[in-house]
Amino acid sequence: MNGTNDVAGLFQRQLHDWKLAADNYAALSSVKIKEYEVGEAHIKLQFNPARIISSAAKVDAKSIKARRCFLCGENRPAEQDGLQWGSEYMILINPYPIFPRHLTIPNLNHVPQQISGRMPDMMRLAAYLDDFIVFYNGPRCGASAPDHFHFQAGNKGFMTFDSDLERHGKKQLVKKSAGAEMYLVEGLARRAFVIYASSVEAGDSMFECLYKALPVNDGDVEPMLNILCWYTGGEWRIAVFPRVKHRPDCYFAEGEANILITPASVDMGGVFIAPLEKDFEKVTSADIKGILDEVCISEEAARHIVDNLK
């Protein structure tokens, strides 16, 4: 079943009934964009002040415990309505959008952000929302609610990684099985493993193989990663960006060296978000390359992961 009409109806109702969301979506029409070439990658920078809520979110255990979970149904704004999808998820419009159509898709239950075992859900969502790319932020890779499992989704054609990937092409095959192939993608400013799958079962099996090969830091519940998933031409594509760091040093720097950018899936997808105008004005392609080099895995680490694939 295709969700295009259902989601279009949800947006129509919510932007009519919810002034905060309507104002923030209207403001996107005047958002400033810069474009860069970083190696072979095409990267955009969006100046989006409303995203300061996410970019500056405190995600340490103490802060999380002290606040009410904004994804739990009883704590969401009274104006926020949604579409239940399956038995476990609610499709909501994101009131602080990056995309012209931006969705948040929380689990109905307050369970931790952990992707293992949920790739079939992500793939089926991508097929249902076939005008969207579905994405997942790991609990220490951009998730502003690491205590409550959720996906997000945004319009196809907005991020640049999928089009860069088409141009770049399939090069380094690292694993193949019935119904799925996995490639290591290098040369697009950040390293990614991309799975091409013809079925949910094959894609999930290949993803779990990669997931088990990724390193897990002491104290973490899962590998550091961001994931994009989209459905096109009867095939799923799953891009996994392994990470080594949550926020770059420039995020914590003082004075002129400070850049308040905290990369998550959308940034990995090719659209960096600058909530502060001073950063939008000064950030260079060298800054973007430096941030990606700092938070993403090295060539050596990627080879080690390939060696661990079984």
Tab-separated table of C-alpha atoms in Angstrom:
chain	number	residue	atom	x	y	z
A	1	MET	CA	0.000	0.000	0.000
A	2	ASN	CA	1.266	3.475	-0.895
A	3	GLY	CA	1.088	6.196	1.731
A	4	THR	CA	1.364	9.251	-0.548
A	5	ASN	CA	-2.291	10.276	-0.244
A	6	ASP	CA	-2.469	9.480	3.480
A	7	VAL	CA	0.578	11.618	4.258
A	8	ALA	CA	-0.578	14.440	1.980
A	9	GLY	CA	-3.859	14.506	3.887
A	10	LEU	CA	-2.026	14.551	7.215
A	11	PHE	CA	0.050	17.553	6.143
A	12	GLN	CA	-3.026	19.380	4.866
A	13	ARG	CA	-4.868	18.902	8.142
A	14	GLN	CA	-1.904	19.693	10.393
A	15	LEU	CA	-0.834	22.847	8.570
A	16	HIS	CA	-4.431	24.063	8.777
A	17	ASP	CA	-4.858	23.276	12.476
A	18	TRP	CA	-1.378	23.781	13.987
A	19	LYS	CA	-0.048	27.336	13.732
A	20	LEU	CA	3.476	26.569	14.976
A	21	ALA	CA	3.979	23.895	12.315
A	22	ALA	CA	2.325	26.007	9.605
A	23	ASP	CA	4.582	28.988	10.387
A	24	ASN	CA	7.741	26.851	10.406
A	25	TYR	CA	6.896	25.184	7.073
A	26	ALA	CA	6.071	28.566	5.543
A	27	ALA	CA	9.443	29.869	6.766
A	28	LEU	CA	11.241	27.174	4.733
A	29	SER	CA	10.467	29.140	1.567
A	30	SER	CA	12.917	31.830	2.697
A	31	VAL	CA	15.605	29.526	4.113
A	32	LYS	CA	19.065	30.284	2.743
A	33	ILE	CA	21.070	27.571	0.984
A	34	LYS	CA	24.733	27.415	-0.052
A	35	GLU	CA	26.210	24.675	-2.211
A	36	TYR	CA	29.715	23.191	-2.179
A	37	GLU	CA	31.747	20.570	-3.975
A	38	VAL	CA	33.651	18.509	-1.411
A	39	GLY	CA	35.775	16.078	-3.360
A	40	GLU	CA	33.305	14.263	-5.620
A	41	ALA	CA	30.376	15.036	-3.314
A	42	HIS	CA	27.795	17.768	-3.765
A	43	ILE	CA	26.971	19.239	-0.338
A	44	LYS	CA	24.370	21.829	0.638
A	45	LEU	CA	24.372	24.053	3.721
A	46	GLN	CA	20.978	25.182	5.034
A	47	PHE	CA	20.581	28.117	7.410
A	48	ASN	CA	17.648	26.979	9.564
A	49	PRO	CA	17.269	28.803	12.926
A	50	ALA	CA	14.359	26.613	14.064
A	51	ARG	CA	16.705	23.611	14.198
A	52	ILE	CA	18.621	25.083	17.145
A	53	ILE	CA	16.303	22.979	19.343
A	54	SER	CA	17.774	19.805	17.869
A	55	SER	CA	21.343	21.019	17.288
A	56	ALA	CA	21.728	22.240	20.872
A	57	ALA	CA	19.800	19.377	22.468
A	58	LYS	CA	21.354	17.951	25.620
A	59	VAL	CA	21.507	14.194	25.112
A	60	ASP	CA	23.496	13.130	28.160
A	61	ALA	CA	21.804	10.589	30.434
A	62	LYS	CA	21.113	13.111	33.222
A	63	SER	CA	19.417	15.612	30.902
A	64	ILE	CA	17.368	12.899	29.187
A	65	LYS	CA	16.145	11.582	32.537
A	66	ALA	CA	15.186	15.078	33.714
A	67	ARG	CA	12.874	15.962	30.823
A	68	ARG	CA	9.561	14.587	29.654
A	69	CYS	CA	9.854	12.561	26.457
A	70	PHE	CA	8.439	14.691	23.643
A	71	LEU	CA	7.779	11.614	21.468
A	72	CYS	CA	5.463	9.886	23.943
A	73	GLY	CA	1.820	10.414	23.045
A	74	GLU	CA	0.851	11.919	26.394
A	75	ASN	CA	3.560	14.600	26.097
A	76	ARG	CA	3.086	15.668	22.482
A	77	PRO	CA	1.392	19.028	21.712
A	78	ALA	CA	-2.398	18.907	21.749
A	79	GLU	CA	-2.443	20.084	18.117
A	80	GLN	CA	-0.209	17.242	16.907
A	81	ASP	CA	-2.146	14.512	15.158
A	82	GLY	CA	-0.779	11.462	13.355
A	83	LEU	CA	-1.362	8.344	11.304
A	84	GLN	CA	-0.856	5.010	12.994
A	85	TRP	CA	1.281	2.733	10.824
A	86	GLY	CA	1.176	-0.936	11.660
A	87	SER	CA	0.919	-1.953	15.279
A	88	GLU	CA	3.987	-0.104	16.600
A	89	TYR	CA	4.429	3.303	14.932
A	90	MET	CA	2.795	6.707	14.571
A	91	ILE	CA	3.568	8.927	11.555
A	92	LEU	CA	3.774	12.588	12.633
A	93	ILE	CA	4.734	15.758	10.826
A	94	ASN	CA	7.898	17.271	12.278
A	95	PRO	CA	7.053	20.813	13.461
A	96	TYR	CA	10.675	21.954	13.075
A	97	PRO	CA	11.292	20.907	9.460
A	98	ILE	CA	14.397	20.632	7.339
A	99	PHE	CA	12.520	19.225	4.329
A	100	PRO	CA	9.430	20.651	2.584
A	101	ARG	CA	7.755	17.525	3.966
A	102	HIS	CA	9.433	16.224	7.123
A	103	LEU	CA	8.095	13.292	9.138
A	104	THR	CA	8.946	11.867	12.550
A	105	ILE	CA	7.846	8.263	13.090
A	106	PRO	CA	8.096	7.235	16.761
A	107	ASN	CA	7.351	3.849	18.243
A	108	LEU	CA	4.104	3.814	20.197
A	109	ASN	CA	6.054	2.574	23.212
A	110	HIS	CA	8.857	4.320	25.096
A	111	VAL	CA	11.688	1.976	24.078
A	112	PRO	CA	15.345	2.915	23.426
A	113	GLN	CA	16.750	4.036	20.080
A	114	GLN	CA	18.346	0.835	18.774
A	115	ILE	CA	18.049	-0.314	15.166
A	116	SER	CA	18.913	-4.015	15.379
A	117	GLY	CA	15.822	-6.066	14.547
A	118	ARG	CA	13.993	-3.056	13.115
A	119	MET	CA	15.426	-2.911	9.601
A	120	PRO	CA	12.346	-4.738	8.203
A	121	ASP	CA	10.207	-1.906	9.646
A	122	MET	CA	12.479	0.699	8.059
A	123	MET	CA	12.354	-1.008	4.667
A	124	ARG	CA	8.583	-1.439	4.710
A	125	LEU	CA	8.197	2.223	5.718
A	126	ALA	CA	10.405	3.223	2.779
A	127	ALA	CA	8.152	1.259	0.413
A	128	TYR	CA	5.001	2.758	1.968
A	129	LEU	CA	6.503	6.283	1.882
A	130	ASP	CA	7.979	5.862	-1.588
A	131	ASP	CA	8.188	9.641	-2.172
A	132	PHE	CA	10.425	9.878	0.905
A	133	ILE	CA	13.816	8.763	2.167
A	134	VAL	CA	13.490	7.211	5.630
A	135	PHE	CA	16.381	7.813	8.015
A	136	TYR	CA	17.663	6.722	11.402
A	137	ASN	CA	19.986	8.544	13.797
A	138	GLY	CA	21.872	6.396	16.285
A	139	PRO	CA	21.531	7.346	19.982
A	140	ARG	CA	24.919	9.098	19.854
A	141	CYS	CA	24.758	10.193	16.210
A	142	GLY	CA	22.181	12.953	16.148
A	143	ALA	CA	19.101	11.485	17.821
A	144	SER	CA	17.638	14.204	20.043
A	145	ALA	CA	15.465	11.544	21.740
A	146	PRO	CA	17.824	8.597	22.246
A	147	ASP	CA	15.466	7.198	24.871
A	148	HIS	CA	12.526	6.746	22.469
A	149	PHE	CA	12.822	4.736	19.260
A	150	HIS	CA	11.949	6.669	16.102
A	151	PHE	CA	12.623	7.030	12.426
A	152	GLN	CA	12.353	10.210	10.376
A	153	ALA	CA	11.621	10.776	6.696
A	154	GLY	CA	12.012	13.592	4.173
A	155	ASN	CA	11.260	14.213	0.518
A	156	LYS	CA	13.299	12.380	-2.088
A	157	GLY	CA	15.402	14.763	-4.153
A	158	PHE	CA	16.273	17.027	-1.220
A	159	MET	CA	19.405	15.310	0.061
A	160	THR	CA	22.256	14.836	-2.373
A	161	PHE	CA	23.744	11.463	-1.427
A	162	ASP	CA	21.297	9.417	-3.500
A	163	SER	CA	21.996	11.391	-6.694
A	164	ASP	CA	25.745	11.440	-5.972
A	165	LEU	CA	25.559	7.675	-5.509
A	166	GLU	CA	23.867	7.220	-8.899
A	167	ARG	CA	26.603	9.251	-10.557
A	168	HIS	CA	29.377	7.543	-8.592
A	169	GLY	CA	28.117	4.067	-9.429
A	170	LYS	CA	28.701	0.648	-7.893
A	171	LYS	CA	32.436	0.015	-7.495
A	172	GLN	CA	33.641	-1.904	-4.445
A	173	LEU	CA	31.467	-4.984	-3.914
A	174	VAL	CA	32.189	-6.324	-0.423
A	175	LYS	CA	29.445	-8.932	0.042
A	176	LYS	CA	26.814	-10.643	-2.073
A	177	SER	CA	23.939	-12.977	-1.246
A	178	ALA	CA	20.673	-14.080	-2.815
A	179	GLY	CA	18.688	-10.881	-3.309
A	180	ALA	CA	21.231	-8.412	-1.915
A	181	GLU	CA	24.614	-6.823	-2.623
A	182	MET	CA	26.684	-4.550	-0.389
A	183	TYR	CA	29.224	-2.006	-1.603
A	184	LEU	CA	31.764	0.158	0.178
A	185	VAL	CA	31.399	3.675	-1.196
A	186	GLU	CA	34.451	5.934	-1.024
A	187	GLY	CA	35.180	9.203	-2.797
A	188	LEU	CA	32.012	11.034	-1.727
A	189	ALA	CA	33.607	12.876	1.237
A	190	ARG	CA	32.381	10.266	3.758
A	191	ARG	CA	32.526	6.495	3.704
A	192	ALA	CA	29.338	4.492	3.516
A	193	PHE	CA	28.238	0.918	3.074
A	194	VAL	CA	25.336	0.721	0.628
A	195	ILE	CA	23.059	-2.312	0.400
A	196	TYR	CA	20.940	-2.961	-2.695
A	197	ALA	CA	18.151	-5.436	-1.893
A	198	SER	CA	15.273	-6.937	-3.828
A	199	SER	CA	13.409	-8.141	-0.719
A	200	VAL	CA	12.958	-7.139	2.902
A	201	GLU	CA	14.374	-10.443	4.094
A	202	ALA	CA	17.530	-10.153	1.970
A	203	GLY	CA	18.101	-6.518	2.958
A	204	ASP	CA	17.615	-7.229	6.640
A	205	SER	CA	19.989	-10.207	6.560
A	206	MET	CA	22.681	-8.171	4.814
A	207	PHE	CA	22.235	-5.250	7.203
A	208	GLU	CA	22.504	-7.480	10.285
A	209	CYS	CA	25.731	-8.910	8.872
A	210	LEU	CA	27.157	-5.393	8.587
A	211	TYR	CA	25.756	-4.352	11.975
A	212	LYS	CA	27.582	-7.221	13.693
A	213	ALA	CA	30.855	-6.245	11.973
A	214	LEU	CA	30.767	-2.650	13.242
A	215	PRO	CA	32.667	-1.779	16.410
A	216	VAL	CA	30.759	-0.846	19.570
A	217	ASN	CA	32.307	1.583	22.033
A	218	ASP	CA	32.392	0.769	25.733
A	219	GLY	CA	29.147	1.893	27.338
A	220	ASP	CA	27.246	2.167	24.050
A	221	VAL	CA	24.226	0.019	23.194
A	222	GLU	CA	24.993	-0.177	19.474
A	223	PRO	CA	27.578	0.888	16.862
A	224	MET	CA	27.704	4.582	16.044
A	225	LEU	CA	25.865	5.021	12.741
A	226	ASN	CA	23.391	6.901	10.612
A	227	ILE	CA	21.169	5.165	8.059
A	228	LEU	CA	19.232	6.262	4.982
A	229	CYS	CA	16.755	3.893	3.329
A	230	TRP	CA	14.745	4.438	0.166
A	231	TYR	CA	12.728	2.393	-2.305
A	232	THR	CA	13.088	2.898	-6.038
A	233	GLY	CA	12.435	0.802	-9.108
A	234	GLY	CA	11.273	-2.173	-7.045
A	235	GLU	CA	14.517	-2.200	-5.042
A	236	TRP	CA	15.589	-0.974	-1.617
A	237	ARG	CA	18.779	0.970	-1.016
A	238	ILE	CA	20.168	1.182	2.483
A	239	ALA	CA	23.094	3.561	3.083
A	240	VAL	CA	24.904	3.021	6.391
A	241	PHE	CA	27.372	5.661	7.587
A	242	PRO	CA	29.533	4.286	10.425
A	243	ARG	CA	30.705	6.994	12.822
A	244	VAL	CA	33.543	7.459	15.294
A	245	LYS	CA	32.327	10.658	16.919
A	246	HIS	CA	29.051	12.423	17.711
A	247	ARG	CA	29.959	16.100	17.606
A	248	PRO	CA	33.105	17.620	16.040
A	249	ASP	CA	35.579	19.663	18.084
A	250	CYS	CA	34.368	22.903	16.456
A	251	TYR	CA	30.972	22.402	18.138
A	252	PHE	CA	32.600	22.876	21.555
A	253	ALA	CA	35.228	25.451	20.517
A	254	GLU	CA	35.037	29.016	21.775
A	255	GLY	CA	35.199	32.286	19.880
A	256	GLU	CA	35.802	32.364	16.155
A	257	ALA	CA	36.618	28.645	16.030
A	258	ASN	CA	33.087	27.696	17.155
A	259	ILE	CA	30.787	26.148	14.538
A	260	LEU	CA	27.480	24.848	15.921
A	261	ILE	CA	27.028	21.938	13.527
A	262	THR	CA	26.231	18.476	14.872
A	263	PRO	CA	26.072	15.971	11.997
A	264	ALA	CA	23.201	13.502	11.817
A	265	SER	CA	21.586	11.532	8.984
A	266	VAL	CA	20.537	14.578	6.957
A	267	ASP	CA	24.098	15.936	7.050
A	268	MET	CA	25.420	12.496	6.081
A	269	GLY	CA	22.848	12.627	3.283
A	270	GLY	CA	24.450	15.789	1.941
A	271	VAL	CA	22.559	18.675	3.598
A	272	PHE	CA	24.384	20.304	6.507
A	273	ILE	CA	22.233	22.308	8.915
A	274	ALA	CA	23.478	25.600	10.359
A	275	PRO	CA	21.051	26.962	12.981
A	276	LEU	CA	23.221	30.064	13.503
A	277	GLU	CA	23.676	32.672	10.759
A	278	LYS	CA	27.288	33.364	11.755
A	279	ASP	CA	28.129	29.748	10.889
A	280	PHE	CA	26.166	29.823	7.638
A	281	GLU	CA	28.148	32.885	6.545
A	282	LYS	CA	31.602	31.588	7.408
A	283	VAL	CA	31.570	27.813	6.799
A	284	THR	CA	33.767	26.715	3.887
A	285	SER	CA	34.063	23.476	1.951
A	286	ALA	CA	37.259	22.833	3.933
A	287	ASP	CA	35.252	23.118	7.179
A	288	ILE	CA	32.713	20.573	5.907
A	289	LYS	CA	35.464	18.201	4.804
A	290	GLY	CA	37.137	18.568	8.202
A	291	ILE	CA	33.915	17.796	10.070
A	292	LEU	CA	33.234	14.705	7.940
A	293	ASP	CA	36.824	13.489	8.319
A	294	GLU	CA	36.536	13.900	12.081
A	295	VAL	CA	33.202	12.152	12.695
A	296	CYS	CA	33.242	9.450	9.996
A	297	ILE	CA	35.351	6.299	9.805
A	298	SER	CA	38.804	6.276	8.248
A	299	GLU	CA	39.902	4.184	5.275
A	300	GLU	CA	41.703	1.834	7.660
A	301	ALA	CA	38.596	1.405	9.814
A	302	ALA	CA	36.468	0.697	6.733
A	303	ARG	CA	38.887	-2.042	5.628
A	304	HIS	CA	38.765	-3.552	9.099
A	305	ILE	CA	34.955	-3.674	8.928
A	306	VAL	CA	35.125	-5.351	5.516
A	307	ASP	CA	37.508	-7.946	6.938
A	308	ASN	CA	35.011	-8.658	9.747
A	309	LEU	CA	32.069	-9.311	7.401
A	310	LYS	CA	30.981	-12.943	7.495
